[in-house]
Amino acid sequence: MRYAKCVVVAASVCASVVVAIGQSSKFDFEKDEVGKPPKGFSFALTGQGKPGVWIVKKDDQAHGNVLVQTDADKTDYRFPVAVYDGFTGKDVDLSVQFKAISGRGDQGAGIV
C-alpha cells in the first residue's frame, strides 16, 4: 500500500490527482490571492540557508496563476519546499507542471 503527500519544490502550474477508485481531483491557484502564499500549503527547507518565499503569481494566459519561490538566496545545498497539506491517498497517479524562471546554480523542481 502506497501513501502520498504532495510536496511541490518550485514553480507549479497545476496538479491532477487520480485516486485508485477512479476519482480525479485537480487543484490550481486561480482562487488564491496574487502576491501572497496559497492557502492549504505549509513551507519548509531542506539543506541550508533561508526557507524561501512562496507566493502566487500571475503567469501567462495559458497557465493563469502559479506558485513561485521568489527568494534568491544563493546558499549552496538549499532546497525550499512547499507542502500541500490537503491531500492523502493511496495508489495515486500524480502529475505536476514546472517552469524554471531564474537561477544560476539550480533551476530545478520536483515532487518529493
Short mmCIF file of N, CA, C and O in Angstrom, two decimals:
data_model
loop_
_atom_site.label_atom_id
_atom_site.label_comp_id
_atom_site.label_asym_id
_atom_site.label_seq_id
_atom_site.Cartn_x
_atom_site.Cartn_y
_atom_site.Cartn_z
N MET A 1 0.84 -1.16 0.00
CA MET A 1 0.00 0.00 0.00
C MET A 1 0.89 1.23 0.00
O MET A 1 1.79 1.36 0.80
N ARG A 2 0.68 2.13 -0.94
CA ARG A 2 1.46 3.36 -1.03
C ARG A 2 0.61 4.55 -0.61
O ARG A 2 -0.54 4.64 -0.98
N TYR A 3 1.19 5.45 0.14
CA TYR A 3 0.51 6.67 0.55
C TYR A 3 1.28 7.85 -0.01
O TYR A 3 2.50 7.80 -0.11
N ALA A 4 0.60 8.91 -0.35
CA ALA A 4 1.27 10.06 -0.96
C ALA A 4 0.85 11.35 -0.26
O ALA A 4 -0.28 11.50 0.14
N LYS A 5 1.79 12.23 -0.14
CA LYS A 5 1.52 13.60 0.30
C LYS A 5 2.20 14.48 -0.73
O LYS A 5 3.35 14.27 -1.05
N CYS A 6 1.51 15.40 -1.29
CA CYS A 6 2.03 16.22 -2.38
C CYS A 6 2.97 17.29 -1.82
O CYS A 6 2.59 18.05 -0.95
N VAL A 7 4.18 17.34 -2.34
CA VAL A 7 5.14 18.36 -1.96
C VAL A 7 5.67 18.99 -3.24
O VAL A 7 6.13 18.31 -4.13
N VAL A 8 5.58 20.29 -3.36
CA VAL A 8 5.99 21.00 -4.55
C VAL A 8 7.30 21.72 -4.26
O VAL A 8 7.44 22.36 -3.24
N VAL A 9 8.27 21.64 -5.18
CA VAL A 9 9.59 22.17 -4.92
C VAL A 9 9.94 23.37 -5.80
O VAL A 9 11.05 23.79 -5.81
N ALA A 10 9.08 23.91 -6.58
CA ALA A 10 9.36 25.12 -7.36
C ALA A 10 8.08 25.63 -7.97
O ALA A 10 7.01 25.33 -7.47
N ALA A 11 8.22 26.39 -9.06
CA ALA A 11 7.03 26.94 -9.70
C ALA A 11 6.12 25.82 -10.19
O ALA A 11 6.55 24.93 -10.89
N SER A 12 4.89 25.87 -9.80
CA SER A 12 3.94 24.84 -10.17
C SER A 12 2.76 25.47 -10.87
O SER A 12 2.26 26.49 -10.44
N VAL A 13 2.31 24.86 -11.95
CA VAL A 13 1.18 25.41 -12.68
C VAL A 13 -0.11 24.79 -12.18
O VAL A 13 -1.04 25.47 -11.81
N CYS A 14 -0.20 23.49 -12.17
CA CYS A 14 -1.39 22.83 -11.65
C CYS A 14 -1.05 21.37 -11.37
O CYS A 14 -0.05 20.87 -11.84
N ALA A 15 -1.88 20.71 -10.63
CA ALA A 15 -1.65 19.30 -10.33
C ALA A 15 -2.96 18.55 -10.48
O ALA A 15 -4.02 19.04 -10.12
N SER A 16 -2.88 17.36 -11.03
CA SER A 16 -4.05 16.49 -11.13
C SER A 16 -3.75 15.21 -10.38
O SER A 16 -2.69 14.64 -10.54
N VAL A 17 -4.69 14.75 -9.59
CA VAL A 17 -4.50 13.55 -8.80
C VAL A 17 -5.62 12.58 -9.14
O VAL A 17 -6.79 12.93 -9.13
N VAL A 18 -5.26 11.35 -9.49
CA VAL A 18 -6.26 10.33 -9.77
C VAL A 18 -6.15 9.27 -8.68
O VAL A 18 -5.12 8.66 -8.49
N VAL A 19 -7.22 9.07 -7.92
CA VAL A 19 -7.24 8.13 -6.82
C VAL A 19 -7.62 6.75 -7.35
O VAL A 19 -8.32 6.62 -8.35
N ALA A 20 -7.18 5.70 -6.68
CA ALA A 20 -7.35 4.31 -7.14
C ALA A 20 -8.78 3.96 -7.51
O ALA A 20 -9.01 3.15 -8.39
N ILE A 21 -9.76 4.53 -6.85
CA ILE A 21 -11.14 4.16 -7.13
C ILE A 21 -11.69 4.92 -8.35
O ILE A 21 -12.87 4.87 -8.63
N GLY A 22 -10.83 5.60 -9.08
CA GLY A 22 -11.24 6.24 -10.30
C GLY A 22 -11.67 7.69 -10.15
O GLY A 22 -12.00 8.32 -11.13
N GLN A 23 -11.67 8.20 -8.96
CA GLN A 23 -11.99 9.61 -8.78
C GLN A 23 -10.79 10.44 -9.20
O GLN A 23 -9.66 10.02 -9.04
N SER A 24 -11.04 11.61 -9.72
CA SER A 24 -9.93 12.50 -10.02
C SER A 24 -10.18 13.85 -9.35
O SER A 24 -11.32 14.23 -9.10
N SER A 25 -9.11 14.51 -9.07
CA SER A 25 -9.17 15.79 -8.41
C SER A 25 -8.11 16.68 -9.03
O SER A 25 -7.02 16.22 -9.35
N LYS A 26 -8.42 17.93 -9.20
CA LYS A 26 -7.45 18.88 -9.77
C LYS A 26 -7.45 20.12 -8.90
O LYS A 26 -8.49 20.58 -8.46
N PHE A 27 -6.26 20.63 -8.64
CA PHE A 27 -6.21 21.92 -7.97
C PHE A 27 -5.26 22.83 -8.71
O PHE A 27 -4.33 22.38 -9.37
N ASP A 28 -5.52 24.11 -8.62
CA ASP A 28 -4.67 25.13 -9.19
C ASP A 28 -4.68 26.33 -8.24
O ASP A 28 -5.18 26.23 -7.13
N PHE A 29 -4.15 27.43 -8.65
CA PHE A 29 -4.02 28.59 -7.78
C PHE A 29 -4.89 29.76 -8.23
O PHE A 29 -4.64 30.90 -7.84
N GLU A 30 -5.90 29.47 -9.01
CA GLU A 30 -6.76 30.53 -9.58
C GLU A 30 -7.55 31.29 -8.52
O GLU A 30 -7.85 32.46 -8.71
N LYS A 31 -7.89 30.67 -7.42
CA LYS A 31 -8.67 31.34 -6.37
C LYS A 31 -7.79 31.96 -5.29
O LYS A 31 -8.29 32.60 -4.37
N ASP A 32 -6.48 31.76 -5.39
CA ASP A 32 -5.56 32.34 -4.41
C ASP A 32 -5.20 33.76 -4.79
O ASP A 32 -5.14 34.11 -5.98
N GLU A 33 -4.95 34.59 -3.77
CA GLU A 33 -4.62 35.99 -3.99
C GLU A 33 -3.18 36.13 -4.51
O GLU A 33 -2.23 35.61 -3.91
N VAL A 34 -3.03 36.83 -5.63
CA VAL A 34 -1.72 37.08 -6.23
C VAL A 34 -0.87 37.89 -5.26
O VAL A 34 -1.35 38.82 -4.62
N GLY A 35 0.40 37.49 -5.12
CA GLY A 35 1.33 38.20 -4.23
C GLY A 35 1.38 37.65 -2.82
O GLY A 35 2.17 38.12 -2.01
N LYS A 36 0.54 36.65 -2.51
CA LYS A 36 0.50 36.06 -1.18
C LYS A 36 0.70 34.54 -1.27
O LYS A 36 0.46 33.95 -2.32
N PRO A 37 1.09 33.90 -0.16
CA PRO A 37 1.20 32.44 -0.16
C PRO A 37 -0.17 31.80 -0.40
O PRO A 37 -1.20 32.35 0.02
N PRO A 38 -0.22 30.65 -1.07
CA PRO A 38 -1.50 29.98 -1.29
C PRO A 38 -2.04 29.36 -0.02
O PRO A 38 -1.29 28.97 0.87
N LYS A 39 -3.36 29.26 0.06
CA LYS A 39 -3.99 28.60 1.20
C LYS A 39 -3.79 27.10 1.08
O LYS A 39 -3.73 26.55 -0.02
N GLY A 40 -3.68 26.42 2.24
CA GLY A 40 -3.56 24.97 2.24
C GLY A 40 -2.16 24.44 2.08
O GLY A 40 -1.97 23.25 1.90
N PHE A 41 -1.16 25.30 2.11
CA PHE A 41 0.23 24.90 1.98
C PHE A 41 1.01 25.28 3.23
O PHE A 41 0.71 26.28 3.88
N SER A 42 2.01 24.49 3.55
CA SER A 42 3.00 24.87 4.55
C SER A 42 4.35 24.85 3.84
O SER A 42 4.51 24.23 2.79
N PHE A 43 5.33 25.53 4.42
CA PHE A 43 6.61 25.72 3.74
C PHE A 43 7.75 25.29 4.65
O PHE A 43 7.70 25.47 5.86
N ALA A 44 8.77 24.73 4.04
CA ALA A 44 9.90 24.19 4.81
C ALA A 44 11.18 24.35 3.99
O ALA A 44 11.16 24.88 2.88
N LEU A 45 12.26 23.83 4.55
CA LEU A 45 13.57 23.90 3.90
C LEU A 45 14.33 22.63 4.21
O LEU A 45 14.33 22.17 5.36
N THR A 46 14.97 22.07 3.21
CA THR A 46 15.97 21.04 3.46
C THR A 46 17.30 21.65 3.06
O THR A 46 17.36 22.48 2.16
N GLY A 47 18.35 21.28 3.72
CA GLY A 47 19.64 21.88 3.44
C GLY A 47 19.88 23.08 4.33
O GLY A 47 19.53 23.09 5.50
N GLN A 48 20.45 24.12 3.72
CA GLN A 48 20.88 25.30 4.49
C GLN A 48 20.29 26.56 3.89
O GLN A 48 19.69 26.53 2.82
N GLY A 49 20.48 27.68 4.57
CA GLY A 49 20.04 28.97 4.05
C GLY A 49 18.64 29.34 4.49
O GLY A 49 18.11 28.80 5.46
N LYS A 50 18.05 30.27 3.77
CA LYS A 50 16.71 30.77 4.08
C LYS A 50 15.65 29.78 3.60
O LYS A 50 15.85 29.08 2.62
N PRO A 51 14.49 29.74 4.27
CA PRO A 51 13.44 28.78 3.91
C PRO A 51 12.74 29.09 2.58
O PRO A 51 12.06 28.24 2.04
N GLY A 52 12.90 30.25 2.05
CA GLY A 52 12.25 30.59 0.79
C GLY A 52 11.00 31.42 1.00
O GLY A 52 10.39 31.40 2.06
N VAL A 53 10.63 32.15 -0.02
CA VAL A 53 9.43 32.97 -0.01
C VAL A 53 8.54 32.46 -1.15
O VAL A 53 8.89 32.57 -2.32
N TRP A 54 7.41 31.89 -0.79
CA TRP A 54 6.49 31.30 -1.76
C TRP A 54 5.26 32.19 -1.91
O TRP A 54 4.61 32.53 -0.93
N ILE A 55 4.95 32.58 -3.16
CA ILE A 55 3.76 33.40 -3.43
C ILE A 55 3.07 32.91 -4.70
O ILE A 55 3.67 32.22 -5.53
N VAL A 56 1.83 33.31 -4.85
CA VAL A 56 1.09 33.07 -6.08
C VAL A 56 1.37 34.24 -7.01
O VAL A 56 1.38 35.40 -6.59
N LYS A 57 1.64 33.92 -8.27
CA LYS A 57 1.95 34.94 -9.26
C LYS A 57 1.11 34.68 -10.51
O LYS A 57 0.83 33.53 -10.83
N LYS A 58 0.74 35.73 -11.20
CA LYS A 58 0.03 35.60 -12.47
C LYS A 58 1.04 35.25 -13.56
O LYS A 58 2.03 35.95 -13.73
N ASP A 59 0.82 34.13 -14.26
CA ASP A 59 1.70 33.73 -15.36
C ASP A 59 1.08 34.23 -16.66
O ASP A 59 0.46 35.28 -16.68
N ASP A 60 1.18 33.50 -17.71
CA ASP A 60 0.59 33.91 -18.98
C ASP A 60 -0.87 33.44 -19.09
O ASP A 60 -1.39 32.79 -18.21
N GLN A 61 -1.50 33.78 -20.18
CA GLN A 61 -2.90 33.43 -20.39
C GLN A 61 -3.15 31.93 -20.35
O GLN A 61 -4.16 31.47 -19.86
N ALA A 62 -2.21 31.15 -20.85
CA ALA A 62 -2.40 29.69 -20.92
C ALA A 62 -2.32 29.03 -19.55
O ALA A 62 -2.92 27.99 -19.33
N HIS A 63 -1.57 29.63 -18.62
CA HIS A 63 -1.33 28.97 -17.34
C HIS A 63 -2.01 29.64 -16.15
O HIS A 63 -2.12 29.05 -15.09
N GLY A 64 -2.41 30.88 -16.24
CA GLY A 64 -3.08 31.54 -15.13
C GLY A 64 -2.16 31.76 -13.94
O GLY A 64 -0.99 32.08 -14.09
N ASN A 65 -2.68 31.56 -12.73
CA ASN A 65 -1.89 31.75 -11.51
C ASN A 65 -1.00 30.54 -11.26
O ASN A 65 -1.43 29.40 -11.46
N VAL A 66 0.21 30.80 -10.80
CA VAL A 66 1.17 29.75 -10.49
C VAL A 66 1.80 30.01 -9.12
O VAL A 66 1.75 31.12 -8.60
N LEU A 67 2.39 28.98 -8.54
CA LEU A 67 3.11 29.10 -7.28
C LEU A 67 4.59 29.28 -7.60
O LEU A 67 5.16 28.49 -8.36
N VAL A 68 5.21 30.33 -7.04
CA VAL A 68 6.63 30.59 -7.29
C VAL A 68 7.38 30.78 -5.98
O VAL A 68 6.83 31.28 -4.99
N GLN A 69 8.63 30.39 -5.99
CA GLN A 69 9.55 30.63 -4.87
C GLN A 69 10.41 31.79 -5.30
O GLN A 69 11.13 31.70 -6.28
N THR A 70 10.32 32.93 -4.60
CA THR A 70 10.93 34.16 -5.09
C THR A 70 12.22 34.57 -4.40
O THR A 70 12.85 35.53 -4.83
N ASP A 71 12.64 33.89 -3.34
CA ASP A 71 13.86 34.27 -2.62
C ASP A 71 15.08 33.80 -3.41
O ASP A 71 15.19 32.63 -3.76
N ALA A 72 16.01 34.70 -3.67
CA ALA A 72 17.19 34.40 -4.47
C ALA A 72 18.41 34.05 -3.61
O ALA A 72 19.55 34.25 -4.04
N ASP A 73 18.20 33.53 -2.41
CA ASP A 73 19.32 33.11 -1.55
C ASP A 73 20.23 32.17 -2.33
O ASP A 73 19.78 31.18 -2.90
N LYS A 74 21.54 32.47 -2.37
CA LYS A 74 22.49 31.69 -3.16
C LYS A 74 23.20 30.62 -2.35
O LYS A 74 24.20 30.07 -2.79
N THR A 75 22.70 30.31 -1.15
CA THR A 75 23.33 29.30 -0.30
C THR A 75 23.38 27.96 -1.05
O THR A 75 22.38 27.54 -1.64
N ASP A 76 24.56 27.32 -1.02
CA ASP A 76 24.69 26.00 -1.64
C ASP A 76 23.94 24.97 -0.80
O ASP A 76 23.82 25.11 0.41
N TYR A 77 23.46 23.93 -1.42
CA TYR A 77 22.70 22.86 -0.76
C TYR A 77 21.48 23.42 -0.04
O TYR A 77 21.26 23.24 1.14
N ARG A 78 20.66 24.13 -0.81
CA ARG A 78 19.44 24.77 -0.29
C ARG A 78 18.25 24.33 -1.14
O ARG A 78 18.28 24.47 -2.35
N PHE A 79 17.23 23.79 -0.48
CA PHE A 79 16.07 23.28 -1.20
C PHE A 79 14.78 23.69 -0.48
O PHE A 79 14.27 22.96 0.36
N PRO A 80 14.23 24.88 -0.79
CA PRO A 80 12.95 25.28 -0.21
C PRO A 80 11.84 24.39 -0.75
O PRO A 80 11.85 24.04 -1.94
N VAL A 81 10.90 24.03 0.08
CA VAL A 81 9.79 23.18 -0.36
C VAL A 81 8.45 23.77 0.07
O VAL A 81 8.34 24.42 1.10
N ALA A 82 7.45 23.54 -0.76
CA ALA A 82 6.07 23.91 -0.46
C ALA A 82 5.29 22.60 -0.33
O ALA A 82 5.34 21.76 -1.22
N VAL A 83 4.61 22.42 0.79
CA VAL A 83 3.90 21.17 1.07
C VAL A 83 2.40 21.43 0.99
O VAL A 83 1.88 22.27 1.71
N TYR A 84 1.73 20.68 0.12
CA TYR A 84 0.27 20.77 0.04
C TYR A 84 -0.30 19.89 1.15
O TYR A 84 -0.11 18.69 1.16
N ASP A 85 -0.98 20.51 2.10
CA ASP A 85 -1.44 19.82 3.30
C ASP A 85 -2.79 19.12 3.15
O ASP A 85 -3.17 18.33 3.99
N GLY A 86 -3.52 19.39 2.07
CA GLY A 86 -4.90 18.95 1.99
C GLY A 86 -5.16 17.63 1.30
O GLY A 86 -6.29 17.37 0.92
N PHE A 87 -4.15 16.78 1.12
CA PHE A 87 -4.40 15.54 0.40
C PHE A 87 -3.59 14.38 0.97
O PHE A 87 -2.41 14.52 1.24
N THR A 88 -4.22 13.27 1.14
CA THR A 88 -3.55 11.99 1.35
C THR A 88 -4.34 10.97 0.55
O THR A 88 -5.53 11.14 0.29
N GLY A 89 -3.69 9.92 0.12
CA GLY A 89 -4.36 8.90 -0.67
C GLY A 89 -3.48 7.68 -0.83
O GLY A 89 -2.36 7.63 -0.34
N LYS A 90 -4.00 6.69 -1.55
CA LYS A 90 -3.19 5.50 -1.84
C LYS A 90 -3.30 5.19 -3.33
O LYS A 90 -4.28 5.54 -3.98
N ASP A 91 -2.29 4.56 -3.87
CA ASP A 91 -2.22 4.22 -5.30
C ASP A 91 -2.57 5.43 -6.15
O ASP A 91 -3.52 5.42 -6.93
N VAL A 92 -1.78 6.47 -6.02
CA VAL A 92 -2.05 7.76 -6.64
C VAL A 92 -1.25 7.95 -7.92
O VAL A 92 -0.08 7.59 -7.99
N ASP A 93 -1.88 8.50 -8.93
CA ASP A 93 -1.21 8.92 -10.16
C ASP A 93 -1.21 10.44 -10.13
O ASP A 93 -2.27 11.05 -10.21
N LEU A 94 -0.04 11.05 -10.00
CA LEU A 94 0.07 12.49 -9.79
C LEU A 94 0.86 13.11 -10.92
O LEU A 94 1.89 12.58 -11.34
N SER A 95 0.40 14.25 -11.41
CA SER A 95 1.18 14.98 -12.40
C SER A 95 1.21 16.45 -12.02
O SER A 95 0.21 17.01 -11.58
N VAL A 96 2.38 17.06 -12.19
CA VAL A 96 2.59 18.47 -11.85
C VAL A 96 3.44 19.07 -12.95
O VAL A 96 4.34 18.42 -13.47
N GLN A 97 3.17 20.32 -13.31
CA GLN A 97 3.97 21.01 -14.31
C GLN A 97 4.86 22.04 -13.62
O GLN A 97 4.42 22.71 -12.69
N PHE A 98 6.11 22.16 -14.12
CA PHE A 98 7.07 23.12 -13.57
C PHE A 98 7.67 23.95 -14.69
O PHE A 98 7.81 23.47 -15.81
N LYS A 99 8.09 25.16 -14.35
CA LYS A 99 8.80 26.01 -15.30
C LYS A 99 9.87 26.77 -14.54
O LYS A 99 9.56 27.52 -13.61
N ALA A 100 11.13 26.58 -14.92
CA ALA A 100 12.22 27.33 -14.30
C ALA A 100 12.16 28.77 -14.80
O ALA A 100 12.08 29.02 -16.00
N ILE A 101 12.18 29.72 -13.86
CA ILE A 101 12.07 31.13 -14.21
C ILE A 101 13.43 31.81 -14.16
O ILE A 101 13.76 32.62 -15.00
N SER A 102 14.23 31.48 -13.14
CA SER A 102 15.55 32.09 -13.00
C SER A 102 16.39 31.19 -12.11
O SER A 102 15.94 30.17 -11.64
N GLY A 103 17.62 31.62 -11.88
CA GLY A 103 18.53 30.88 -11.03
C GLY A 103 19.84 30.60 -11.75
O GLY A 103 19.86 30.45 -12.96
N ARG A 104 20.91 30.52 -11.01
CA ARG A 104 22.21 30.26 -11.62
C ARG A 104 22.72 28.86 -11.28
O ARG A 104 23.06 28.11 -12.15
N GLY A 105 22.76 28.51 -10.02
CA GLY A 105 23.27 27.20 -9.62
C GLY A 105 22.27 26.09 -9.92
O GLY A 105 22.61 25.07 -10.49
N ASP A 106 21.05 26.31 -9.54
CA ASP A 106 20.00 25.31 -9.73
C ASP A 106 18.77 25.97 -10.32
O ASP A 106 18.36 27.03 -9.90
N GLN A 107 18.19 25.31 -11.28
CA GLN A 107 16.89 25.68 -11.82
C GLN A 107 16.07 24.40 -11.82
O GLN A 107 15.71 23.89 -12.85
N GLY A 108 15.82 23.89 -10.65
CA GLY A 108 15.18 22.59 -10.56
C GLY A 108 13.85 22.64 -9.86
O GLY A 108 13.51 23.60 -9.18
N ALA A 109 13.12 21.56 -10.04
CA ALA A 109 11.83 21.39 -9.37
C ALA A 109 11.53 19.91 -9.35
O ALA A 109 12.15 19.13 -10.06
N GLY A 110 10.59 19.52 -8.53
CA GLY A 110 10.21 18.13 -8.50
C GLY A 110 9.21 17.85 -7.41
O GLY A 110 8.81 18.74 -6.67
N ILE A 111 8.79 16.61 -7.35
CA ILE A 111 7.85 16.16 -6.33
C ILE A 111 8.64 15.32 -5.34
O ILE A 111 9.41 14.45 -5.72
N VAL A 112 8.47 15.61 -4.06
CA VAL A 112 9.16 14.88 -3.02
C VAL A 112 8.17 13.95 -2.35
O VAL A 112 7.08 14.34 -2.02
#
